[in-house]
Amino acid sequence: MARVGHSARVGRSRRRWMNVFFSPIVALALVTRVHGAPSAMGLRKRPFKNTAARGRALGSTAREVYGEVLETGVLVASFELAGAQTFELIVDTGSSRTYLPCKGCASCGAHEAGRYYDYDASADFSRVECSACGGIGGSCKSGVCRYYVHYLEGSGSEGYLVRDVVSLGGSVGNATVVFGCEERELGSIKQQSADGLFGFGRQAYALRAQLASASVIDDLFSMCVEGYEKLSGEHVGGLLTLGNFDFGADAPALVYTPMVSSPMYYQVTTTSWTLGNSVVEGSRGVLTIIDSGTSYTYVPGNMHERFLQLAEDAARESGLEKVAPPEDYPDLCFGNSGGLGWSTVSEYFPALKIDYQGSARLTLSPETYLYWHQKNASAFCVGILEHDDNRILLGQITMRNTFTEFDVARSRVGMASANCEILREKYVEHASESPRLPPPPPPLSPSQSPLPPPSPPGSSDDKDSGVFVYLAMPVVGIIGVMGGSALMKKRDSNQWRRLEEDIGEHLDGEIELVDVP
């Protein structure tokens, strides 16, 4: 899920991983094929080389991420494969499939890496067998284990599932994982700058789940998203950890709330929001999806109306005036003649307190609900938006300078206010590095890359072991944009649920499903 931010501010030039927008459509019926329960079948653990001694604690690593709400709308991390071939993938806690374009893709776009993955450089590369396909959310077609990820607005990713060694750094080192090799990109996925998707969702084939099932890491990961974008163009992004990373004395003092059962999403229960001294009406007892792939935060209509009123009251009491929003968006923006800036915003706007089930309370600064006006350096706009769902979709903006631990093994989420920039600078730059994989071959353009060998026709594995489920329901502006790949203009208040066929045996009425060819 991702809702992109706005165009780059004047005087600042940074990479844009996503730059295509779409208009929402209404789908009245969806069809899906349901496969067997997902598992870690086919995953191999690769012996580490000089990274972690046998018999010691499970591995962990701290990775750098790039991106911010306004300019890229997503967070991106490097994914290094054989030959030091590095790809920039969108980190999305709302999607589970990891995929990127591979050599031979005749219908993939030109992305950040400027090349497709050349698997011939890897002695460890192999395609997933059809015998293991159903256990990792795939579909066997003509003897090839395939995956399909389609989205309502028409974009999608299709390809085959493979195993290969990825370099993850730290004491995790090099590990063998299953991911998707794209043969076809559709719509905005083909046009985006990001190379692919780094799936951190709850399903069993998500990368962190594979590593945990192979006893490479504990089944938890964490994110720490840095605060306001800075006009100087310096690094903005944050920190991603895999496993139980040791921050020593710098470890944030986490408060925990239980996860609510869901096959795809990290859901918790919000007991209330308080802006300043006023409880936001409509915020009590609301299910909340935490999704790093969504740029802004979306709340139910009645909650949104009350939040805007409280924000406006606070702004006026501080002497701020309404200003026109950027690019004709209908957002609520406030400013003054020059005293308001990212370093002084807390003097004008109140803190946001979020209470979660289990007596977990976070006190957050205004940067978790305001974004900086691109055309007026002394103005800010409210980044809490409305959608037609009865849940909160907690996006990247409200994760700013909040250390968030997804402890899947214990089915809980830990949170604490933190200075994410300091944590990144201290622990990413000094994290031990894994051994490098072999040097890369010369880069190949998509037109030069040979197509993969054709699949053998008439395979007995063409049979469908799944069943078809028909959902006759209008899908009208509910949750999320598609896995960080299909984007919406900021002025669109309706977001659309992600469509993935990768749901295992669980049929959750909250999740709409994909049409599988």
Coordinates of N, CA, C and O in Angstrom, one line a residue, residues 328-427:
D328 N -3.8 22.6 -5.3 CA -5.2 22.5 -5.3 C -5.8 21.3 -4.5 O -6.9 20.9 -4.7
Y329 N -5.0 20.7 -3.7 CA -5.5 19.6 -2.8 C -6.4 20.2 -1.8 O -6.1 21.3 -1.3
P330 N -7.4 19.4 -1.3 CA -8.3 20.0 -0.3 C -7.9 19.8 1.1 O -8.7 19.8 2.0
D331 N -6.6 19.8 1.3 CA -6.1 19.6 2.7 C -6.1 20.9 3.5 O -6.1 22.0 2.9
L332 N -6.1 20.7 4.8 CA -6.2 21.9 5.7 C -4.8 22.3 6.0 O -4.0 21.5 6.6
C333 N -4.4 23.5 5.7 CA -3.1 24.0 5.9 C -3.1 25.3 6.6 O -4.0 26.2 6.5
F334 N -2.0 25.5 7.4 CA -1.9 26.7 8.3 C -0.4 27.3 8.2 O 0.5 26.5 8.0
G335 N -0.3 28.6 8.3 CA 1.0 29.2 8.3 C 1.0 30.5 8.9 O 0.0 31.1 9.4
N336 N 2.2 31.1 8.9 CA 2.4 32.5 9.3 C 3.5 33.2 8.5 O 3.9 32.6 7.5
S337 N 3.9 34.3 8.9 CA 4.8 35.1 8.1 C 6.3 34.7 8.2 O 7.2 35.3 7.6
G338 N 6.6 33.6 9.0 CA 8.0 33.2 9.0 C 8.4 32.5 10.3 O 9.5 31.9 10.2
G339 N 7.7 32.6 11.3 CA 8.2 31.9 12.6 C 8.0 30.4 12.6 O 8.6 29.7 13.4
L340 N 7.1 29.9 11.8 CA 6.7 28.5 11.8 C 7.7 27.7 10.9 O 7.9 28.1 9.7
G341 N 8.3 26.7 11.4 CA 9.2 25.8 10.6 C 9.3 24.5 11.3 O 8.7 24.2 12.3
W342 N 10.0 23.6 10.7 CA 10.1 22.2 11.2 C 10.7 22.1 12.6 O 10.3 21.3 13.4
S343 N 11.5 23.1 12.9 CA 12.1 23.1 14.3 C 11.2 23.8 15.3 O 11.5 23.6 16.5
T344 N 10.2 24.5 14.9 CA 9.4 25.2 15.9 C 7.9 24.8 15.8 O 7.1 25.3 16.5
V345 N 7.6 23.8 15.0 CA 6.2 23.4 14.8 C 5.5 23.0 16.1 O 4.3 23.2 16.3
S346 N 6.3 22.4 17.0 CA 5.7 21.9 18.3 C 5.3 23.1 19.2 O 4.5 22.9 20.2
E347 N 5.7 24.3 18.9 CA 5.3 25.5 19.6 C 3.9 26.0 19.2 O 3.3 26.8 19.9
Y348 N 3.5 25.5 18.0 CA 2.2 26.0 17.5 C 1.1 24.9 17.5 O -0.1 25.2 17.5
F349 N 1.5 23.6 17.5 CA 0.6 22.5 17.4 C 0.8 21.6 18.6 O 1.9 21.4 19.0
P350 N -0.3 21.0 19.1 CA -0.2 20.1 20.2 C 0.3 18.7 19.9 O 0.3 18.3 18.7
A351 N 0.7 18.0 20.9 CA 1.1 16.6 20.8 C -0.1 15.7 20.5 O -1.3 16.1 20.8
L352 N 0.1 14.6 19.8 CA -0.9 13.6 19.6 C -0.7 12.4 20.5 O 0.4 11.8 20.4
K353 N -1.6 12.1 21.3 CA -1.5 10.9 22.2 C -2.4 9.8 21.6 O -3.6 10.0 21.3
I354 N -1.7 8.6 21.4 CA -2.5 7.5 20.9 C -2.4 6.4 21.9 O -1.3 6.0 22.3
D355 N -3.6 5.9 22.3 CA -3.7 4.8 23.3 C -4.1 3.6 22.6 O -5.0 3.6 21.7
Y356 N -3.4 2.5 22.9 CA -3.7 1.2 22.3 C -4.1 0.2 23.3 O -3.9 0.4 24.5
Q357 N -4.7 -0.9 22.9 CA -5.1 -1.9 23.8 C -3.9 -2.4 24.6 O -2.8 -2.5 24.1
G358 N -4.2 -2.7 25.9 CA -3.1 -3.1 26.8 C -2.4 -2.0 27.5 O -1.2 -2.1 27.9
S359 N -3.1 -0.9 27.6 CA -2.5 0.3 28.3 C -1.2 0.8 27.7 O -0.3 1.3 28.4
A360 N -1.1 0.7 26.4 CA 0.1 1.2 25.7 C -0.2 2.6 25.2 O -1.2 2.8 24.4
R361 N 0.5 3.6 25.6 CA 0.3 5.0 25.2 C 1.5 5.5 24.5 O 2.7 5.4 25.0
L362 N 1.3 6.2 23.4 CA 2.4 7.0 22.7 C 2.1 8.4 22.7 O 0.9 8.8 22.4
T363 N 3.0 9.3 23.1 CA 2.9 10.7 23.0 C 3.8 11.2 21.8 O 5.0 11.1 21.9
L364 N 3.1 11.7 20.7 CA 3.8 11.9 19.5 C 3.8 13.4 19.2 O 2.9 14.1 19.5
S365 N 4.9 13.9 18.5 CA 5.0 15.3 18.1 C 4.2 15.6 16.9 O 3.7 14.6 16.2
P366 N 3.9 16.8 16.6 CA 3.1 17.2 15.5 C 3.6 16.7 14.1 O 2.8 16.6 13.2
E367 N 4.8 16.3 14.0 CA 5.3 15.8 12.7 C 4.6 14.5 12.4 O 4.7 14.0 11.2
T368 N 3.9 13.8 13.3 CA 3.2 12.6 13.0 C 1.8 12.8 12.4 O 1.2 11.8 12.1
Y369 N 1.4 14.1 12.3 CA 0.1 14.3 11.6 C 0.2 15.5 10.7 O -0.8 15.9 10.1
L370 N 1.3 16.2 10.6 CA 1.5 17.3 9.7 C 2.6 17.1 8.7 O 3.6 16.4 9.0
Y371 N 2.4 17.5 7.5 CA 3.4 17.5 6.5 C 3.8 19.0 6.1 O 2.9 19.9 6.1
W372 N 5.0 19.1 5.6 CA 5.5 20.5 5.3 C 5.0 20.9 3.9 O 5.1 20.2 2.9
H373 N 4.4 22.1 3.9 CA 3.9 22.7 2.6 C 5.1 22.9 1.7 O 6.0 23.6 2.0
Q374 N 5.0 22.3 0.4 CA 6.1 22.4 -0.5 C 6.4 23.8 -1.0 O 7.5 24.2 -1.3
K375 N 5.3 24.6 -1.1 CA 5.4 25.9 -1.7 C 5.5 27.1 -0.7 O 5.6 28.2 -1.1
N376 N 5.4 26.7 0.6 CA 5.4 27.8 1.6 C 6.2 27.2 2.8 O 5.7 26.4 3.6
A377 N 7.4 27.7 3.0 CA 8.3 27.1 4.0 C 7.8 27.4 5.4 O 8.3 26.8 6.4
S378 N 6.8 28.3 5.6 CA 6.3 28.7 6.9 C 4.8 28.2 7.0 O 4.0 28.8 7.7
A379 N 4.6 27.0 6.4 CA 3.2 26.5 6.5 C 3.3 24.9 6.6 O 4.2 24.3 6.0
F380 N 2.3 24.4 7.2 CA 2.1 22.9 7.4 C 0.7 22.5 7.1 O -0.3 23.3 7.2
C381 N 0.5 21.3 6.6 CA -0.8 20.8 6.3 C -1.1 19.5 7.0 O -0.2 18.7 7.4
V382 N -2.4 19.2 7.3 CA -2.8 18.1 8.1 C -2.7 16.8 7.1 O -3.3 16.8 6.1
G383 N -1.9 15.8 7.6 CA -1.7 14.6 6.8 C -2.5 13.4 7.3 O -2.2 12.3 7.0
I384 N -3.6 13.7 8.0 CA -4.6 12.7 8.5 C -5.8 12.9 7.6 O -6.4 13.9 7.6
L385 N -6.1 11.9 6.8 CA -7.1 12.0 5.7 C -8.2 11.0 6.0 O -8.1 10.1 6.8
E386 N -9.3 11.2 5.2 CA -10.5 10.4 5.4 C -10.6 9.3 4.4 O -10.2 9.4 3.2
H387 N -11.1 8.1 4.8 CA -11.5 7.1 3.9 C -12.8 6.5 4.3 O -13.3 6.7 5.4
D388 N -13.4 5.6 3.5 CA -14.7 5.1 3.7 C -14.7 3.7 4.4 O -15.6 2.9 4.2
D389 N -13.7 3.5 5.2 CA -13.6 2.3 6.0 C -13.7 2.6 7.4 O -13.5 3.7 7.8
N390 N -14.1 1.6 8.3 CA -14.2 1.9 9.7 C -13.0 1.6 10.5 O -13.0 1.5 11.7
R391 N -11.8 1.4 9.8 CA -10.6 1.2 10.5 C -9.6 2.4 10.2 O -9.8 3.2 9.3
I392 N -8.6 2.4 11.1 CA -7.5 3.4 10.8 C -6.4 2.7 10.0 O -6.0 1.6 10.3
L393 N -6.0 3.4 9.0 CA -4.8 2.9 8.2 C -3.6 3.8 8.6 O -3.5 4.9 8.1
L394 N -2.8 3.3 9.5 CA -1.7 4.1 10.0 C -0.5 4.0 9.1 O 0.2 3.0 9.0
G395 N -0.3 5.2 8.4 CA 0.8 5.2 7.4 C 2.1 5.8 7.9 O 2.3 6.1 9.1
Q396 N 3.0 6.0 6.9 CA 4.3 6.4 7.2 C 4.4 7.7 8.0 O 5.3 7.8 8.9
I397 N 3.5 8.6 7.7 CA 3.6 9.9 8.4 C 3.5 9.8 9.9 O 4.2 10.4 10.7
T398 N 2.6 8.9 10.4 CA 2.4 8.7 11.8 C 3.4 7.7 12.4 O 3.4 7.5 13.6
M399 N 4.3 7.2 11.6 CA 5.4 6.4 12.1 C 6.7 7.2 12.3 O 7.7 6.6 12.7
R400 N 6.6 8.5 12.0 CA 7.8 9.3 12.0 C 8.4 9.3 13.5 O 7.6 9.5 14.4
N401 N 9.7 9.1 13.6 CA 10.4 9.1 14.9 C 9.7 8.3 15.9 O 9.6 8.6 17.1
T402 N 9.1 7.2 15.4 CA 8.5 6.1 16.3 C 9.2 4.8 16.0 O 9.1 4.3 14.9
F403 N 9.8 4.3 17.0 CA 10.4 2.9 16.8 C 9.3 1.9 16.9 O 8.6 1.9 17.9
T404 N 9.1 1.1 15.9 CA 8.0 0.2 15.8 C 8.5 -1.2 15.6 O 9.2 -1.5 14.6
E405 N 8.3 -2.1 16.6 CA 8.8 -3.5 16.6 C 7.6 -4.4 16.3 O 6.6 -4.4 17.0
F406 N 7.7 -5.2 15.2 CA 6.7 -6.2 14.9 C 7.2 -7.5 15.4 O 7.9 -8.2 14.7
D407 N 6.7 -7.9 16.6 CA 7.1 -9.1 17.2 C 6.1 -10.2 16.8 O 5.1 -10.4 17.5
V408 N 6.3 -10.8 15.7 CA 5.3 -11.7 15.1 C 5.3 -13.0 16.0 O 4.2 -13.6 16.2
A409 N 6.4 -13.4 16.5 CA 6.4 -14.7 17.3 C 5.5 -14.5 18.5 O 4.9 -15.5 18.9
R410 N 5.5 -13.4 19.1 CA 4.7 -13.2 20.3 C 3.3 -12.4 20.0 O 2.6 -12.1 20.9
S411 N 3.1 -12.2 18.7 CA 1.8 -11.6 18.2 C 1.6 -10.3 18.9 O 0.5 -10.0 19.5
R412 N 2.6 -9.4 18.9 CA 2.4 -8.1 19.5 C 3.2 -7.1 18.7 O 4.2 -7.4 18.0
V413 N 2.9 -5.8 18.9 CA 3.6 -4.7 18.3 C 4.1 -3.8 19.5 O 3.4 -3.4 20.4
G414 N 5.4 -3.5 19.5 CA 6.0 -2.6 20.4 C 6.3 -1.3 19.8 O 6.8 -1.2 18.7
M415 N 6.1 -0.2 20.6 CA 6.3 1.2 20.0 C 6.9 2.1 21.1 O 6.7 1.9 22.3
A416 N 7.7 3.0 20.6 CA 8.3 4.0 21.5 C 8.7 5.2 20.6 O 9.2 5.1 19.5
S417 N 8.6 6.4 21.2 CA 9.2 7.6 20.5 C 10.7 7.5 20.5 O 11.3 7.0 21.5
A418 N 11.3 7.8 19.4 CA 12.8 7.7 19.3 C 13.3 8.7 18.3 O 12.6 9.2 17.4
N419 N 14.6 8.9 18.4 CA 15.3 9.7 17.4 C 15.9 8.8 16.3 O 16.9 8.2 16.5
C420 N 15.1 8.5 15.3 CA 15.5 7.5 14.3 C 16.7 7.8 13.5 O 17.5 6.9 13.1
E421 N 17.0 9.1 13.3 CA 18.2 9.5 12.6 C 19.4 9.1 13.4 O 20.4 8.6 12.9
I422 N 19.4 9.4 14.7 CA 20.6 9.0 15.6 C 20.8 7.5 15.6 O 21.9 7.0 15.4
L423 N 19.7 6.7 15.7 CA 19.8 5.3 15.7 C 20.4 4.8 14.4 O 21.2 3.9 14.3
R424 N 19.9 5.3 13.2 CA 20.4 4.9 11.9 C 21.9 5.2 11.8 O 22.7 4.4 11.4
E425 N 22.3 6.5 12.2 CA 23.7 6.9 12.0 C 24.6 6.0 12.9 O 25.7 5.7 12.5
K426 N 24.2 5.6 14.1 CA 25.0 4.9 15.0 C 25.1 3.4 14.7 O 26.2 2.8 14.7
Y427 N 24.0 2.8 14.3 CA 23.9 1.4 14.1 C 24.0 0.8 12.7 O 24.5 -0.3 12.5

